[in-house]
Short mmCIF file of C-alpha atoms in Angstrom, two decimals:
data_model
loop_
_atom_site.label_atom_id
_atom_site.label_comp_id
_atom_site.label_asym_id
_atom_site.label_seq_id
_atom_site.Cartn_x
_atom_site.Cartn_y
_atom_site.Cartn_z
CA MET A 1 68.55 124.85 90.41
CA ASN A 2 71.21 126.66 88.38
CA GLU A 3 73.89 124.33 89.70
CA LEU A 4 71.82 121.27 88.76
CA LEU A 5 71.25 122.70 85.28
CA ARG A 6 74.97 123.22 84.83
CA LEU A 7 75.92 119.77 86.17
CA SER A 8 73.23 117.80 84.37
CA GLY A 9 73.24 119.55 81.01
CA LEU A 10 69.44 119.19 80.89
CA SER A 11 67.07 121.91 79.75
CA SER A 12 65.29 123.80 82.50
CA ALA A 13 61.94 122.19 81.66
CA SER A 14 63.38 118.66 81.65
CA LEU A 15 65.20 119.19 84.92
CA GLN A 16 62.12 120.64 86.61
CA GLN A 17 60.05 117.68 85.40
CA GLU A 18 62.60 115.15 86.73
CA LEU A 19 62.91 116.93 90.07
CA LYS A 20 59.14 117.05 90.44
CA ARG A 21 58.95 113.32 89.72
CA LEU A 22 61.69 112.56 92.27
CA THR A 23 60.06 114.82 94.87
CA VAL A 24 56.59 113.31 94.40
CA GLY A 25 58.16 109.83 94.60
CA GLY A 26 59.81 110.73 97.91
CA VAL A 27 63.35 110.24 96.65
CA VAL A 28 64.21 113.95 96.88
CA LEU A 29 63.24 116.64 99.38
CA SER A 30 62.65 120.19 98.20
CA SER A 31 62.74 123.32 100.36
CA ARG A 32 63.12 127.07 99.96
CA MET A 33 65.92 129.20 101.36
CA GLY A 34 65.04 132.77 100.55
CA ASN A 35 64.70 132.91 96.78
CA LEU A 36 66.59 129.62 96.29
CA ARG A 37 65.02 126.22 95.93
CA VAL A 38 67.19 123.53 97.53
CA PHE A 39 67.02 119.83 96.70
CA GLN A 40 68.53 116.98 98.68
CA ALA A 41 68.26 113.21 98.81
CA ASN A 42 65.56 112.06 101.21
CA PRO A 43 67.23 110.02 103.98
CA ASN A 44 63.87 108.31 104.67
CA SER A 45 63.54 107.02 101.11
CA PRO A 46 64.07 103.28 100.67
CA LEU A 47 66.48 104.18 97.85
CA PHE A 48 68.65 106.49 99.97
CA HIS A 49 71.40 104.00 100.89
CA GLU A 50 71.53 102.61 97.36
CA LEU A 51 71.93 106.15 95.97
CA ILE A 52 74.74 106.86 98.42
CA SER A 53 76.47 103.62 97.46
CA LEU A 54 76.15 104.35 93.74
CA THR A 55 77.36 107.94 94.18
CA ARG A 56 80.38 106.83 96.21
CA LYS A 57 81.31 104.26 93.58
CA THR A 58 80.99 106.56 90.59
CA CYS A 59 82.21 109.93 91.83
CA GLY A 60 83.24 109.57 95.44
CA VAL A 61 86.13 108.31 97.48
CA GLU A 62 86.23 104.83 95.92
CA ALA A 63 86.42 106.10 92.36
CA ALA A 64 89.08 108.71 93.17
CA LEU A 65 91.28 106.20 94.98
CA MET A 66 90.89 103.50 92.34
CA GLN A 67 92.01 105.98 89.70
CA ALA A 68 94.92 107.23 91.82
CA LEU A 69 96.12 103.68 92.50
CA MET A 70 95.91 102.56 88.87
CA PRO A 71 99.65 103.08 88.18
CA LEU A 72 100.47 100.99 91.27
CA ARG A 73 98.07 98.18 90.37
CA PRO A 74 100.82 95.76 89.17
CA LYS A 75 102.46 96.02 92.61
CA LEU A 76 99.26 95.66 94.67
CA ALA A 77 97.87 92.42 96.05
CA ARG A 78 95.22 94.16 98.16
CA ALA A 79 93.89 97.66 98.55
CA PHE A 80 90.95 98.65 100.69
CA ILE A 81 89.39 101.53 102.58
CA TYR A 82 88.64 101.06 106.26
CA GLY A 83 87.57 103.26 109.15
CA SER A 84 84.78 105.83 109.11
CA VAL A 85 84.46 105.89 105.30
CA ALA A 86 83.99 102.10 105.11
CA LYS A 87 81.53 102.24 108.01
CA GLN A 88 79.66 105.04 106.23
CA GLU A 89 80.06 107.22 109.31
CA ASP A 90 82.34 109.78 107.69
CA THR A 91 81.73 113.50 107.33
CA PHE A 92 83.14 115.95 104.80
CA ALA A 93 86.05 116.55 107.20
CA SER A 94 86.90 112.87 107.81
CA ASP A 95 90.18 111.51 106.57
CA VAL A 96 90.29 108.37 104.45
CA ASP A 97 92.06 105.32 105.88
CA LEU A 98 93.61 103.15 103.19
CA MET A 99 95.40 99.82 103.55
CA LEU A 100 97.72 98.66 100.77
CA VAL A 101 99.44 95.29 100.56
CA GLY A 102 101.92 94.65 97.82
CA VAL A 103 105.39 94.21 96.45
CA ASP A 104 108.04 96.95 96.36
CA LEU A 105 105.66 99.68 97.56
CA THR A 106 107.32 102.75 98.97
CA LEU A 107 105.41 105.25 101.05
CA ALA A 108 106.85 108.10 98.96
CA GLU A 109 105.55 106.53 95.75
CA VAL A 110 102.13 105.84 97.28
CA LEU A 111 101.81 109.40 98.64
CA GLN A 112 102.78 110.84 95.26
CA HIS A 113 99.97 108.92 93.53
CA LEU A 114 97.43 109.74 96.25
CA GLN A 115 98.07 113.50 96.08
CA THR A 116 95.67 113.98 93.16
CA ALA A 117 92.93 112.05 94.95
CA GLU A 118 93.41 114.13 98.10
CA GLU A 119 93.07 117.33 96.11
CA ALA A 120 89.98 116.08 94.27
CA LEU A 121 88.30 114.84 97.45
CA GLY A 122 89.40 117.72 99.66
CA ARG A 123 90.36 115.10 102.26
CA LYS A 124 93.55 113.66 103.68
CA VAL A 125 94.24 110.04 102.68
CA ASN A 126 96.18 108.03 105.28
CA PRO A 127 97.77 104.97 103.67
CA THR A 128 99.10 102.04 105.67
CA CYS A 129 101.43 99.91 103.55
CA TYR A 130 102.51 96.33 104.13
CA THR A 131 104.43 93.76 102.17
CA MET A 132 102.47 90.56 101.65
CA HIS A 133 104.70 88.83 104.22
CA GLU A 134 104.17 91.59 106.83
CA PHE A 135 100.42 91.50 106.26
CA GLU A 136 100.21 87.71 106.66
CA MET A 137 102.41 87.78 109.77
CA ARG A 138 100.10 90.35 111.37
CA ARG A 139 97.03 88.28 110.48
CA VAL A 140 98.43 85.44 112.60
CA ASP A 141 98.31 87.66 115.72
CA PRO A 142 94.64 87.91 116.81
CA ASP A 143 95.28 91.25 118.57
CA SER A 144 97.06 92.92 115.66
CA PHE A 145 96.00 96.18 114.06
CA VAL A 146 95.43 94.31 110.79
CA ASN A 147 92.93 91.93 112.41
CA LYS A 148 91.16 94.83 114.13
CA VAL A 149 90.80 96.52 110.73
CA LEU A 150 89.60 93.32 109.06
CA ALA A 151 86.97 92.80 111.77
CA GLN A 152 85.32 96.06 110.65
CA PRO A 153 83.69 96.94 107.31
CA THR A 154 86.10 97.54 104.43
CA ILE A 155 85.69 98.69 100.84
CA ASN A 156 87.71 96.69 98.33
CA LEU A 157 89.44 98.78 95.67
CA LEU A 158 90.82 95.95 93.54
CA GLU A 159 88.56 94.13 91.11
CA GLY A 160 88.80 90.39 91.45
CA ASP A 161 89.73 90.51 95.17
CA GLN A 162 86.15 90.11 96.36
CA ASP A 163 86.69 89.69 100.08
CA GLY A 164 89.18 92.54 100.40
CA HIS A 165 90.90 90.53 103.13
#
């Protein structure tokens, strides 16, 4: 409760009222651990997956990577997350697989910009970088790593590139 008060900036009465409303509505589960009251999102709520999606976009992996890649944006044609994070099968210990396609990208430059995101997320980010020509050449080969990645869910990190592929 104290952590929620600190994070939300709400008064104790307002926070308790909102939590009660969310608990009664089945969006949040409440339990006691000793003298602590613990709240968590209810995985059986019809809103659960939408809440996860919204949280990821606003303060999760997507947001952190989008911010980290901002200085590289002029060089990027495509940027997307793949693997366990995109499949929503990741855990707190999972690394983040990132594919970048662009012009004049160097791995050293990419790693430098991703360092802040790694620290903020507490996760390793594994970028795979291709030139646009390399990426297109690999797409021609049906058995390529690129096509295996594109056959799975991905999360687009560049606005305007809707398909991410």
